[in-house]
PDB file of C-alpha atoms in Angstrom:
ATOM      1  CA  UNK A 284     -28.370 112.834  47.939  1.00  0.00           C
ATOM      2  CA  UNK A 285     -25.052 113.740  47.756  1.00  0.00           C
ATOM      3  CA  UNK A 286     -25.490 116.283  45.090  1.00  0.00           C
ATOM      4  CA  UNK A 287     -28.319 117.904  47.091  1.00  0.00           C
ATOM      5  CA  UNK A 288     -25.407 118.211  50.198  1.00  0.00           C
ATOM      6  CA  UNK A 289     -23.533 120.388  47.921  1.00  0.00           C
ATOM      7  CA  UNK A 290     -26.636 122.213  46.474  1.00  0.00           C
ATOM      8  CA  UNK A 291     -27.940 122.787  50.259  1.00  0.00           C
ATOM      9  CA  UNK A 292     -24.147 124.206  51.055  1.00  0.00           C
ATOM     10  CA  UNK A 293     -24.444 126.728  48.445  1.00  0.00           C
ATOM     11  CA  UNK A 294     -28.025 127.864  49.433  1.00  0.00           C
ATOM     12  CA  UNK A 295     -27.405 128.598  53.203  1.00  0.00           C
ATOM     13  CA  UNK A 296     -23.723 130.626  52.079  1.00  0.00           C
ATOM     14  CA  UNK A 297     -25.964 132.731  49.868  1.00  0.00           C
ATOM     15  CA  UNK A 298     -28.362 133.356  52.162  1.00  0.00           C
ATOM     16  CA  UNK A 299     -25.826 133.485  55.527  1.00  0.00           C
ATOM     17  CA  UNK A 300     -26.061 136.245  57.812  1.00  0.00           C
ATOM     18  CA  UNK A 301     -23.477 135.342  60.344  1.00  0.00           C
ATOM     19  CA  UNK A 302     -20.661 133.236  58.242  1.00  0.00           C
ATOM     20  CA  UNK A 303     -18.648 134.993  55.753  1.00  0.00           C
ATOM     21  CA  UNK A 304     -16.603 133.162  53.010  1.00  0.00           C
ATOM     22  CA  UNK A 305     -12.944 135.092  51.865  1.00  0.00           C
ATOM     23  CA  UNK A 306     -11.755 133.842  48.433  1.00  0.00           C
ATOM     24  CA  UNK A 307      -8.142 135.562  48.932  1.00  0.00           C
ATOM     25  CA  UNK A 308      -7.378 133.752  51.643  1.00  0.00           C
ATOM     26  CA  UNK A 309      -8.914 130.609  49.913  1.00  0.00           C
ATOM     27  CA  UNK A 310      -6.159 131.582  46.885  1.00  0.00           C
ATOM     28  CA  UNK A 311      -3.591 131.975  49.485  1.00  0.00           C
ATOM     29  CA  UNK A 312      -4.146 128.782  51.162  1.00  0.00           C
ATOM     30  CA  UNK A 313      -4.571 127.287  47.788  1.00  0.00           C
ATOM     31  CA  UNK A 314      -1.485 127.859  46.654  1.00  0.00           C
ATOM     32  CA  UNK A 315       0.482 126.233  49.301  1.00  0.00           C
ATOM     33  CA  UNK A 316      -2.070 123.507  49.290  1.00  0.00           C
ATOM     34  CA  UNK A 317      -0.188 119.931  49.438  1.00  0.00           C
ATOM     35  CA  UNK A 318      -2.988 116.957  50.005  1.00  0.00           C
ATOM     36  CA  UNK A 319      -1.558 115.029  53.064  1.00  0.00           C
ATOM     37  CA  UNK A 320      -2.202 111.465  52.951  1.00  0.00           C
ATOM     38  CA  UNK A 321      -5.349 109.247  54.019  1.00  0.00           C
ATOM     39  CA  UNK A 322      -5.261 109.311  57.742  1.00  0.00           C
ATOM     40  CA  UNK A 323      -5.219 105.855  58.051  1.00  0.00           C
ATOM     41  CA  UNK A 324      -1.981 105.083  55.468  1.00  0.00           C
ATOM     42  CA  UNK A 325      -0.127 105.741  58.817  1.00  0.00           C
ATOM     43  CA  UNK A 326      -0.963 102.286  59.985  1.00  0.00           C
ATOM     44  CA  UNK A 327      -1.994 103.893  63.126  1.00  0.00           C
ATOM     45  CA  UNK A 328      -2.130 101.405  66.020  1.00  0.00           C
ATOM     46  CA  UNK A 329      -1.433  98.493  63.264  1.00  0.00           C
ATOM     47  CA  UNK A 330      -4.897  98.939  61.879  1.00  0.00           C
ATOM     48  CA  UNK A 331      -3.704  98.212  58.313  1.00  0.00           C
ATOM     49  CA  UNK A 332      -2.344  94.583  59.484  1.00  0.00           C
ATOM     50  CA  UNK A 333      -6.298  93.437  59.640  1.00  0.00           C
ATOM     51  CA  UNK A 334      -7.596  91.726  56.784  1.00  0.00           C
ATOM     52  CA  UNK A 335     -10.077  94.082  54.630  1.00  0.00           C
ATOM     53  CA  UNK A 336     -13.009  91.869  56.039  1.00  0.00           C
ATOM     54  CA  UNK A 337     -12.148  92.920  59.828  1.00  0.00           C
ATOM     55  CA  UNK A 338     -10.864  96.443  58.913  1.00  0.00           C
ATOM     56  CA  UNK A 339     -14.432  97.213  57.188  1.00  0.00           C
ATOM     57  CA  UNK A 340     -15.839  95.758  59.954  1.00  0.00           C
ATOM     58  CA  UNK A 341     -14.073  97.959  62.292  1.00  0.00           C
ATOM     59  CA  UNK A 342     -14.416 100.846  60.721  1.00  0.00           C
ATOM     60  CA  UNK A 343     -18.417 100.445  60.864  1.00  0.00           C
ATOM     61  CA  UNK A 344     -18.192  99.813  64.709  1.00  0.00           C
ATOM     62  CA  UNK A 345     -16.048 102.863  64.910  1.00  0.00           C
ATOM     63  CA  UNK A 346     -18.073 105.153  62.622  1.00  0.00           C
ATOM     64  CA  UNK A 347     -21.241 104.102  65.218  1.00  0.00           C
ATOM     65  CA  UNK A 348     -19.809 105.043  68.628  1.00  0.00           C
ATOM     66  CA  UNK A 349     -17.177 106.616  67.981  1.00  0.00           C
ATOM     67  CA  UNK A 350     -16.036 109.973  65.714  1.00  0.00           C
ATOM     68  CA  UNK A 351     -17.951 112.232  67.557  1.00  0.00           C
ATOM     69  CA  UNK A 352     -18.340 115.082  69.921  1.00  0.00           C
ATOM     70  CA  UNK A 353     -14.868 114.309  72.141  1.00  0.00           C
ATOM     71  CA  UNK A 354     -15.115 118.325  73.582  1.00  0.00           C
ATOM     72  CA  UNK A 355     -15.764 118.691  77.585  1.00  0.00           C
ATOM     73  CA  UNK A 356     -14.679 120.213  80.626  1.00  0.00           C
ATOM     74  CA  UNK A 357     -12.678 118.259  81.070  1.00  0.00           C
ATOM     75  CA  UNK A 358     -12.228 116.613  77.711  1.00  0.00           C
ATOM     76  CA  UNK A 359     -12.269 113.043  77.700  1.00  0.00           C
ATOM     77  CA  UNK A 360      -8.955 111.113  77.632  1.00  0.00           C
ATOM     78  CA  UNK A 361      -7.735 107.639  78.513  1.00  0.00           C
ATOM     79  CA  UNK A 362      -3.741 106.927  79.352  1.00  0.00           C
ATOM     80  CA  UNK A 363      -1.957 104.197  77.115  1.00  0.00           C
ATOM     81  CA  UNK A 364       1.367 102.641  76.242  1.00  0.00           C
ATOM     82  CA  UNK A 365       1.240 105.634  73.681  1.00  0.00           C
ATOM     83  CA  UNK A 366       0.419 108.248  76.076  1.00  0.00           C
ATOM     84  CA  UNK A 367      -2.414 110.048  76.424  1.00  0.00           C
ATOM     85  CA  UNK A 368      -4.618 109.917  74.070  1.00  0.00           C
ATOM     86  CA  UNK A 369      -7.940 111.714  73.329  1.00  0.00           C
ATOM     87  CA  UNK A 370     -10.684 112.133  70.600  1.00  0.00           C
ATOM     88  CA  UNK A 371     -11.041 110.089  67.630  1.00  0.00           C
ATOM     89  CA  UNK A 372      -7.535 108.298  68.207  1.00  0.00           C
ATOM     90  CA  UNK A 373      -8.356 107.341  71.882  1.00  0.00           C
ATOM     91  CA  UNK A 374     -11.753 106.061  70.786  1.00  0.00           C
ATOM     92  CA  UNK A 375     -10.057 104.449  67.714  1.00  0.00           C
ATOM     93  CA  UNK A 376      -7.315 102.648  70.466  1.00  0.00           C
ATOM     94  CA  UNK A 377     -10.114 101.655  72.593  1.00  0.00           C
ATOM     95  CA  UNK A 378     -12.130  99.790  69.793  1.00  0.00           C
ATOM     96  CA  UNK A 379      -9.250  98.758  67.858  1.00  0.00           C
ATOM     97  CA  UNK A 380      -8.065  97.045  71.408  1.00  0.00           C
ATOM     98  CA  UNK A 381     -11.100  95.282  71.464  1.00  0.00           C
ATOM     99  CA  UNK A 382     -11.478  94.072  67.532  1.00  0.00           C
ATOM    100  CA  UNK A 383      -7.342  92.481  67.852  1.00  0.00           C
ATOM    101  CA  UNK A 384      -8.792  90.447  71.208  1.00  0.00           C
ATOM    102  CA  UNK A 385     -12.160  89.035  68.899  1.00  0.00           C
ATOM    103  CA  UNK A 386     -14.316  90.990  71.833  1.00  0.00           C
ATOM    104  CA  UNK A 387     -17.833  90.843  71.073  1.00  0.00           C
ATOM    105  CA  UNK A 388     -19.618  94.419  71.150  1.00  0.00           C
ATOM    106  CA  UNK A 389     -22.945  93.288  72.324  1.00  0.00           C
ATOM    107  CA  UNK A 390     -22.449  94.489  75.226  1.00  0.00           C
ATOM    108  CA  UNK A 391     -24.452  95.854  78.608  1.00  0.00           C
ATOM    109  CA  UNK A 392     -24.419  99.585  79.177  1.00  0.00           C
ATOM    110  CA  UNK A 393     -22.295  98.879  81.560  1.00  0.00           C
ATOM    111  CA  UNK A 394     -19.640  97.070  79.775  1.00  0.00           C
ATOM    112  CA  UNK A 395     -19.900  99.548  77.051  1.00  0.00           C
ATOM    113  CA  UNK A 396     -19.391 102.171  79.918  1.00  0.00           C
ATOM    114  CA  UNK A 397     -16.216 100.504  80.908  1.00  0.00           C
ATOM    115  CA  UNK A 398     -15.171  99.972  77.183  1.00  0.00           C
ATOM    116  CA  UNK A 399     -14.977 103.658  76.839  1.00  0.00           C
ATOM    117  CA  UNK A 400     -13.423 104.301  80.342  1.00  0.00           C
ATOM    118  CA  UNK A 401     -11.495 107.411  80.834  1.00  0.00           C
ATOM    119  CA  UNK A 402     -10.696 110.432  83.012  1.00  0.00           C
ATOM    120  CA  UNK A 403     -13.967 111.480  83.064  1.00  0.00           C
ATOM    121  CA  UNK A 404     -17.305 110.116  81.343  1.00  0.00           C
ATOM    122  CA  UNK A 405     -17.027 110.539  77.395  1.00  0.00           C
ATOM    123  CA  UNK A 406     -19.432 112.986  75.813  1.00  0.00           C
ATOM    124  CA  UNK A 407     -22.795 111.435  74.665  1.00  0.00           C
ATOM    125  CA  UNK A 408     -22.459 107.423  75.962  1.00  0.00           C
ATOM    126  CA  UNK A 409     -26.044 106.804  76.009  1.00  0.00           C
ATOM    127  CA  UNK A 410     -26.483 108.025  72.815  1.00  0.00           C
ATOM    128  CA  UNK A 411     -23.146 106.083  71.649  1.00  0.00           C
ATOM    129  CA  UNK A 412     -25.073 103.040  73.650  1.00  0.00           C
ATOM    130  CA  UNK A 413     -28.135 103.208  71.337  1.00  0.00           C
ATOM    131  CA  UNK A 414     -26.314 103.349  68.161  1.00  0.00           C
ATOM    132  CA  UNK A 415     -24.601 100.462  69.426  1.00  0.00           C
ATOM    133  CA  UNK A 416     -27.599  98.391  69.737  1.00  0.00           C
ATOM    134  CA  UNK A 417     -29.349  99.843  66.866  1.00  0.00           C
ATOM    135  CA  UNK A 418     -25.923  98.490  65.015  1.00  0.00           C
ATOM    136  CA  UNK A 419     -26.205  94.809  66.738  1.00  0.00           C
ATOM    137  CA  UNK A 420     -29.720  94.328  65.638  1.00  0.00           C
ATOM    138  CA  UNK A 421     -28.766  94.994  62.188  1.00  0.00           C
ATOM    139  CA  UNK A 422     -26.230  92.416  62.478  1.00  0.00           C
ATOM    140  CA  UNK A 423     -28.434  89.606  63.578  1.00  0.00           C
ATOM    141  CA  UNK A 424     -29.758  89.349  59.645  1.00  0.00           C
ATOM    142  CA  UNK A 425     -27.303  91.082  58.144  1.00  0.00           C
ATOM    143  CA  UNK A 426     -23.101  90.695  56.615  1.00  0.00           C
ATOM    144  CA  UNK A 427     -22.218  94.519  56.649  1.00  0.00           C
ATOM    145  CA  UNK A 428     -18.919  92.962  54.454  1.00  0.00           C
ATOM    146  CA  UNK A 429     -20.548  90.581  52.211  1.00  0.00           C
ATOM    147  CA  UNK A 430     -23.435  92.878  51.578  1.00  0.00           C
ATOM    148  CA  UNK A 431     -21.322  96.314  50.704  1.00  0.00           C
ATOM    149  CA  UNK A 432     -18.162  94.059  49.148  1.00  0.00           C
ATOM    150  CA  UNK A 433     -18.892  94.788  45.396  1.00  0.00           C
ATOM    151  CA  UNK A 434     -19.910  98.680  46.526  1.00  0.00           C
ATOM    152  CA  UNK A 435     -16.557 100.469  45.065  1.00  0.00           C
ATOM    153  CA  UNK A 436     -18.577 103.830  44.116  1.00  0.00           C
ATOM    154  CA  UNK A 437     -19.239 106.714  46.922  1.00  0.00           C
ATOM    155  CA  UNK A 438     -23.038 107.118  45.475  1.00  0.00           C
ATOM    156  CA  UNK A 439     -23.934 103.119  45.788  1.00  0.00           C
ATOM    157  CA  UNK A 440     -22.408 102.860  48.986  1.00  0.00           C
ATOM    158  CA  UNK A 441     -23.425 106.216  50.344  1.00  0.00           C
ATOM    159  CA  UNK A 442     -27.043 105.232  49.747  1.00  0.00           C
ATOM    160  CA  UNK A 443     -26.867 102.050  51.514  1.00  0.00           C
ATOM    161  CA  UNK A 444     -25.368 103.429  54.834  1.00  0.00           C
ATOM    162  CA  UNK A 445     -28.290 105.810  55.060  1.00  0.00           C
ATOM    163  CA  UNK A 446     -30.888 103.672  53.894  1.00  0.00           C
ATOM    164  CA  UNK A 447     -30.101 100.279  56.346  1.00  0.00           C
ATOM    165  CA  UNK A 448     -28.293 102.842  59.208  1.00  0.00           C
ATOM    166  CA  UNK A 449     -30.827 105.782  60.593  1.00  0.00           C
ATOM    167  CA  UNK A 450     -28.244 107.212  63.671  1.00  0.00           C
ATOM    168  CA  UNK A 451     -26.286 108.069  60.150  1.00  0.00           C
ATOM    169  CA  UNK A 452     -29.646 110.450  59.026  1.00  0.00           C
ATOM    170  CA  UNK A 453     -27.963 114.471  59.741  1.00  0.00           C
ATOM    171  CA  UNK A 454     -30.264 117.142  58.441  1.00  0.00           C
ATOM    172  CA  UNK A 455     -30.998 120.667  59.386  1.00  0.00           C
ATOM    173  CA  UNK A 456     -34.184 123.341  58.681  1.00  0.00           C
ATOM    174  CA  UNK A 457     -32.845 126.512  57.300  1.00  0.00           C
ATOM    175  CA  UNK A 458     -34.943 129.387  55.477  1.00  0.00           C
ATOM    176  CA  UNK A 459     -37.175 126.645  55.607  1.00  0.00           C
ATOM    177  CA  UNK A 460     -35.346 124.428  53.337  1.00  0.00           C
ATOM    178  CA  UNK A 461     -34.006 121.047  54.340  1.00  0.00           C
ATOM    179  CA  UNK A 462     -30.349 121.347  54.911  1.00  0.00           C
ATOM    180  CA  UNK A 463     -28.546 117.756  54.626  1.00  0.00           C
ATOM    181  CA  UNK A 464     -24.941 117.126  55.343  1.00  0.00           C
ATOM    182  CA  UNK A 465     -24.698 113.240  56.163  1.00  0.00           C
ATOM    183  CA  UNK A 466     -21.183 113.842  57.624  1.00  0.00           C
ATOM    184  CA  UNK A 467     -20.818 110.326  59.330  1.00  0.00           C
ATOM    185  CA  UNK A 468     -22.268 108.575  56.254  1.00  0.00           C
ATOM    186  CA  UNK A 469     -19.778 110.436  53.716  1.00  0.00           C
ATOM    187  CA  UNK A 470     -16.874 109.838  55.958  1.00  0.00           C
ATOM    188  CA  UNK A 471     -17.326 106.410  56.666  1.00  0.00           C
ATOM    189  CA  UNK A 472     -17.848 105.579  53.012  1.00  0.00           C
ATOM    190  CA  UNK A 473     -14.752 107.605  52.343  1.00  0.00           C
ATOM    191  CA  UNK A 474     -12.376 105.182  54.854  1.00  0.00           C
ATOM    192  CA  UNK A 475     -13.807 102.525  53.121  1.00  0.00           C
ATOM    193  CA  UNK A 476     -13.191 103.546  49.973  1.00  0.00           C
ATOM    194  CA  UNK A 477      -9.758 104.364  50.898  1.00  0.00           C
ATOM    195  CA  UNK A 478      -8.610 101.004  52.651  1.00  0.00           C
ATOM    196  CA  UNK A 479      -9.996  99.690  49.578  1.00  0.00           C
ATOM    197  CA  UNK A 480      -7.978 101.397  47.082  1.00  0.00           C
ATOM    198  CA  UNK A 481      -4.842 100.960  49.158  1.00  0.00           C
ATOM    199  CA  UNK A 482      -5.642  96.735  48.568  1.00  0.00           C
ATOM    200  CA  UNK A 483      -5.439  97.533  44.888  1.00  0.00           C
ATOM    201  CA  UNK A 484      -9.266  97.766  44.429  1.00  0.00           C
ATOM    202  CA  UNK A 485     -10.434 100.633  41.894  1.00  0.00           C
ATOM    203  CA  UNK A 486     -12.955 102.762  43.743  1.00  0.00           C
ATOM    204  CA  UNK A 487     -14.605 106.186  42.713  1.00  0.00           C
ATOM    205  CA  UNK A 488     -15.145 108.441  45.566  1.00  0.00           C
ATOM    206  CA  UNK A 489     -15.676 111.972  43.845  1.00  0.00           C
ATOM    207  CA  UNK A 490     -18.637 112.671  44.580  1.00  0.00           C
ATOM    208  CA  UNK A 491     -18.531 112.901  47.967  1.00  0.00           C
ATOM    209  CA  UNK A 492     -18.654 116.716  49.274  1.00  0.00           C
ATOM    210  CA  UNK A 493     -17.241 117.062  52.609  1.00  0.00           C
ATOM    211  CA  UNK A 494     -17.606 116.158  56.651  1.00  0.00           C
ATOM    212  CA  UNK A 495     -19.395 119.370  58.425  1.00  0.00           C
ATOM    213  CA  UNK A 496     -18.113 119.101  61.756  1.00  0.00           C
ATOM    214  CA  UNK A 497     -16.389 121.312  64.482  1.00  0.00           C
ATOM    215  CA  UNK A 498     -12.237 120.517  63.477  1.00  0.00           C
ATOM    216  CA  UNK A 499     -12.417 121.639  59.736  1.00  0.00           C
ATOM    217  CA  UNK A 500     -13.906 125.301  60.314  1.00  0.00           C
ATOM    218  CA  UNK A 501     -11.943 125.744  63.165  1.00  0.00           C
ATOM    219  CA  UNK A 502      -8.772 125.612  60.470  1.00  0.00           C
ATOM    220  CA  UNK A 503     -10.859 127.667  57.851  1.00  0.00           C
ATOM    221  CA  UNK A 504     -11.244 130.154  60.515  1.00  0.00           C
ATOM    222  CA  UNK A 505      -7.977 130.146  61.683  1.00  0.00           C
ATOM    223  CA  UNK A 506      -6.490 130.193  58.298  1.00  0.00           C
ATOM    224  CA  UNK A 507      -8.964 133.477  57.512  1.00  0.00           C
ATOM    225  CA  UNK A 508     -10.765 131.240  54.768  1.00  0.00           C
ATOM    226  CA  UNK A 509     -14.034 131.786  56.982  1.00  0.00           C
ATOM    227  CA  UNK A 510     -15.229 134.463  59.779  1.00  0.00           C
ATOM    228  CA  UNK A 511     -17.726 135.092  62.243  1.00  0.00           C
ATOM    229  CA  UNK A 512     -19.876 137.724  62.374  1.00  0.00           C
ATOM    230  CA  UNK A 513     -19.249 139.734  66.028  1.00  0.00           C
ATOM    231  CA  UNK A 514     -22.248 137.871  67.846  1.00  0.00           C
ATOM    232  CA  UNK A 515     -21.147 134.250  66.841  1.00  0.00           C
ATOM    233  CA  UNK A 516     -17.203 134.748  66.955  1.00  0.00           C
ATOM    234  CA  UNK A 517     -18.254 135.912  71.072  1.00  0.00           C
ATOM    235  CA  UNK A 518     -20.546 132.713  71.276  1.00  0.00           C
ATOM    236  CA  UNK A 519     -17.392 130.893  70.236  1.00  0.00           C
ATOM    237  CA  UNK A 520     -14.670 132.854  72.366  1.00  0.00           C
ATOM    238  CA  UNK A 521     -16.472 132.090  75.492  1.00  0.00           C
ATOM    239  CA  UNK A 522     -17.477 128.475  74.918  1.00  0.00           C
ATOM    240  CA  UNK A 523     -21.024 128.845  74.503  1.00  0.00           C
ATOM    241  CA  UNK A 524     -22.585 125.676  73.418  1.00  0.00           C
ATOM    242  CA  UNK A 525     -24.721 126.517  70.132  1.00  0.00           C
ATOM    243  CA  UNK A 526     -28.287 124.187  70.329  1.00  0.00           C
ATOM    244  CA  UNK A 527     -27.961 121.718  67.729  1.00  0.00           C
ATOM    245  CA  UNK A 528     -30.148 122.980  64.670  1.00  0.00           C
ATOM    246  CA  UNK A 529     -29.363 126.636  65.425  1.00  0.00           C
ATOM    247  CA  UNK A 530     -28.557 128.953  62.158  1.00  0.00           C
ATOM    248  CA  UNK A 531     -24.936 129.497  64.036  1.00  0.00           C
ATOM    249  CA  UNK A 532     -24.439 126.406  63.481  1.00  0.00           C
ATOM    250  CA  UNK A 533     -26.614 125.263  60.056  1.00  0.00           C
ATOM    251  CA  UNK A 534     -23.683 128.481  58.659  1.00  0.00           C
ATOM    252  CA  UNK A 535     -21.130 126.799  59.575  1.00  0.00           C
ATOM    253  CA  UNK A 536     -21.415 123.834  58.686  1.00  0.00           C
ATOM    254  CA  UNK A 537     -22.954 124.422  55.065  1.00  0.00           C
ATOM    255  CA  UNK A 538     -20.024 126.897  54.197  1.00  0.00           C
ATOM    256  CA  UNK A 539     -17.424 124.649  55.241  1.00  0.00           C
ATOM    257  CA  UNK A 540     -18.625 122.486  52.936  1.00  0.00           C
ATOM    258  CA  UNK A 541     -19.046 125.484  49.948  1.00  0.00           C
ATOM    259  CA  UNK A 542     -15.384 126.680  51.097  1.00  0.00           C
ATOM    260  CA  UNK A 543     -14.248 122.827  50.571  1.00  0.00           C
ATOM    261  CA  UNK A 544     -15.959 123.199  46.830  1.00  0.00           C
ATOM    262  CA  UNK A 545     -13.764 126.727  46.306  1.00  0.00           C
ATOM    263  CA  UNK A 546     -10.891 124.919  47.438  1.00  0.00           C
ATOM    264  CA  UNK A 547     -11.398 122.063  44.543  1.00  0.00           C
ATOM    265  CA  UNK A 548     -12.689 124.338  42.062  1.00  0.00           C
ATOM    266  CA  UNK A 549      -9.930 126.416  42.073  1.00  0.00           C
ATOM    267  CA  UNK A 550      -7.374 123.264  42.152  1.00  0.00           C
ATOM    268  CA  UNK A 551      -9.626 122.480  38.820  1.00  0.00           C
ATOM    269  CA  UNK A 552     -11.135 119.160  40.366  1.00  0.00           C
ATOM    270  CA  UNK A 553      -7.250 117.746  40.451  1.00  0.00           C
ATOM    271  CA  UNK A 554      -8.066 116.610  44.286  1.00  0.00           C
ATOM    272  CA  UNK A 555     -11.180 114.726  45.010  1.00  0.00           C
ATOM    273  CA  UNK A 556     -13.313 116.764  47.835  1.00  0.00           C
ATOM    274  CA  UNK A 557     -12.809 114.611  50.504  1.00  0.00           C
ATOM    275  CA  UNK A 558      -8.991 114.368  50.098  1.00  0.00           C
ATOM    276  CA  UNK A 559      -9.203 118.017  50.595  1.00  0.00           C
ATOM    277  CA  UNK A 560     -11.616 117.643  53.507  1.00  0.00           C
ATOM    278  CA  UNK A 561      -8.844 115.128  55.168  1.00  0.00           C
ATOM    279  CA  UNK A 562      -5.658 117.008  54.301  1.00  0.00           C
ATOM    280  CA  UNK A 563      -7.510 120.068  56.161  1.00  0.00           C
ATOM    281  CA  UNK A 564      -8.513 117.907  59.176  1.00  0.00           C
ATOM    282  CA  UNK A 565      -5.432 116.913  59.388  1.00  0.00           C
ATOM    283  CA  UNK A 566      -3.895 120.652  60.130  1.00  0.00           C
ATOM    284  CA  UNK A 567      -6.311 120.758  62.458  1.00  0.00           C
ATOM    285  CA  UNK A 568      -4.182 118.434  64.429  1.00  0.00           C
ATOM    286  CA  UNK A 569      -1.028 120.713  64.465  1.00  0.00           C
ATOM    287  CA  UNK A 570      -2.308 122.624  67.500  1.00  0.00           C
ATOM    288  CA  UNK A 571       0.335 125.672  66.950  1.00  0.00           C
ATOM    289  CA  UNK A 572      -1.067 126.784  63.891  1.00  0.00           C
ATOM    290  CA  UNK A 573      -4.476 126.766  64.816  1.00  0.00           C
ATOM    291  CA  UNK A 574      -5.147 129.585  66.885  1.00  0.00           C
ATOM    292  CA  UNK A 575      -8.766 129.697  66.847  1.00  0.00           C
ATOM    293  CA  UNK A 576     -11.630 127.921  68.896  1.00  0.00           C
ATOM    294  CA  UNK A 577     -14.358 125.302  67.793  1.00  0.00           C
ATOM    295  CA  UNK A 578     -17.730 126.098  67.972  1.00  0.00           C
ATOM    296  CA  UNK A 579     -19.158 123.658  70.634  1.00  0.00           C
ATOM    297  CA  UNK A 580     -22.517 121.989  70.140  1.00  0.00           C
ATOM    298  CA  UNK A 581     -23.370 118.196  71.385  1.00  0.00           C
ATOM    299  CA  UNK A 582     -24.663 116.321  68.840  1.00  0.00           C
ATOM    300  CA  UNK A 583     -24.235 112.990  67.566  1.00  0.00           C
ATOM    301  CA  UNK A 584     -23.312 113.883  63.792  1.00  0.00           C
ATOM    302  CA  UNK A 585     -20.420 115.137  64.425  1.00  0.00           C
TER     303      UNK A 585
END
């Protein structure tokens, strides 16, 4: 499956009528291209003090309800000790809180509902809800840790999370080809992998491609790595949502994943993929060098 991702990236950039890729400015970024560290190595709200049992196990509650579709009008935040907070690192907090305090997560809608309490409603919560349960039930007869512990490879792992965890399944119809990207599946496995290697575990997570979502292009655009053609850059200036499934969107999410394979192909496979994917997220963050917008489109895969 994973290979196909990377096959079905290529095949919508060839065929792409509204997404252009620019290889200079792929060479220019590449050569000032430093890979920033696993987002996690921060210790970010102490998350690193768990042991690698409860850490995996957070990680998989987090990867179900949480990195997903924060945008709104207004966006969802919560205030903390830290600040305020929103997006993945206020959903993180939120859970996190919860995991340090042994709370249960089988919770009622409305406990869930206050769980994720903010300034306004977060994005999706029924849909977060469902996972939720869909997640519970798989717990009653399963050990997500004892089952995955001996899984140190991205394509044995990979293929468990989609075979045992459906809200994970993210494919698109384009030119009438299935289009896969998996984003929530790859990414997950990636943390894993990660926290895992940081314990002194070898793991091999190469073959992972990349997470298709709405932060990552929105650097490739700003960065000139990726444009719009006139029609899609105005859906995106004005905040149009784009239906989920749409060939706006199938284009750009398949060539930020083929602009992710320039970028390693031209550091001559020296940086795995995903470490490429993060380092970009992570610019993504540094809200004065972005310029651009984000495409906006509710979904649950990303």
């Amino acid at each position: 499956m994973l290979e196909k991702i990377l096959q079905d990236a290529h095949f919508v950039h060839e065929h792409s009528q509204d997404v252009v890729i620019h290889e200079d400015a792929i060479d220019t970024f590449v050569k000032d291209f430093v890979p920033g560290e696993f987002w996690l190595k921060s210790n970010l709200f102490h998350v690193l003090d768990m042991s690698l049992r409860d850490l995996i196990s957070f990680l998989l509650v987090y990867h179900t309800i949480g990195d997903y579709c924060f945008w709104g009008d207004p966006k969802w935040t919560i205030q903390t000790e830290d600040g305020v907070l929103d997006g993945s690192f206020a959903i993180m907090k939120l859970v996190i809180q919860k995991f340090q305090q042994r709370g249960n997560f089988n919770l009622t809608l409305d406990e869930f509902q206050d769980l994720l309490k903010g300034n306004v409603e977060i994005p999706l919560l029924k849909e977060r809800y469902e996972q939720l349960q869909m997640l519970n039930t798989y717990l009653q007869n399963h050990s997500f840790y004892d089952e995955i512990a001996d899984f140190n490879d991205d394509v044995t792992l990979f293929s468990y999370l989609i075979d045992y965890f459906p809200y994970f399944k993210d494919e698109s119809i384009y030119e009438g080809r299935t289009i896969s990207f998996y984003k929530r599946a790859q990414l997950l496995t990636s943390d894993i992998l990660h926290v895992k290697e940081m314990k002194g575990i070898p793991v091999d997570y190469t073959h992972l491609v990349g997470c298709a979502d709405y932060k990552i292009p929105q650097v490739m655009n700003s960065y000139g790595m990726m444009t719009y053609s006139d029609s899609l850059d105005q859906m995106i200036a004005t905040k149009t949502e784009i239906p989920e499934g749409d060939a706006y969107e199938v284009e750009i999410r398949a060539n930020t994943l083929a602009v992710i394979d320039s970028i390693y192909q031209k550091l001559n496979g020296k940086v795995p993929r995903m470490d490429i994917n993060d380092s970009i997220w992570l610019l993504g963050q540094n809200k004065e060098k972005v310029k651009k917008l984000y495409h906006r489109t509710k979904t649950t895969h990303y």
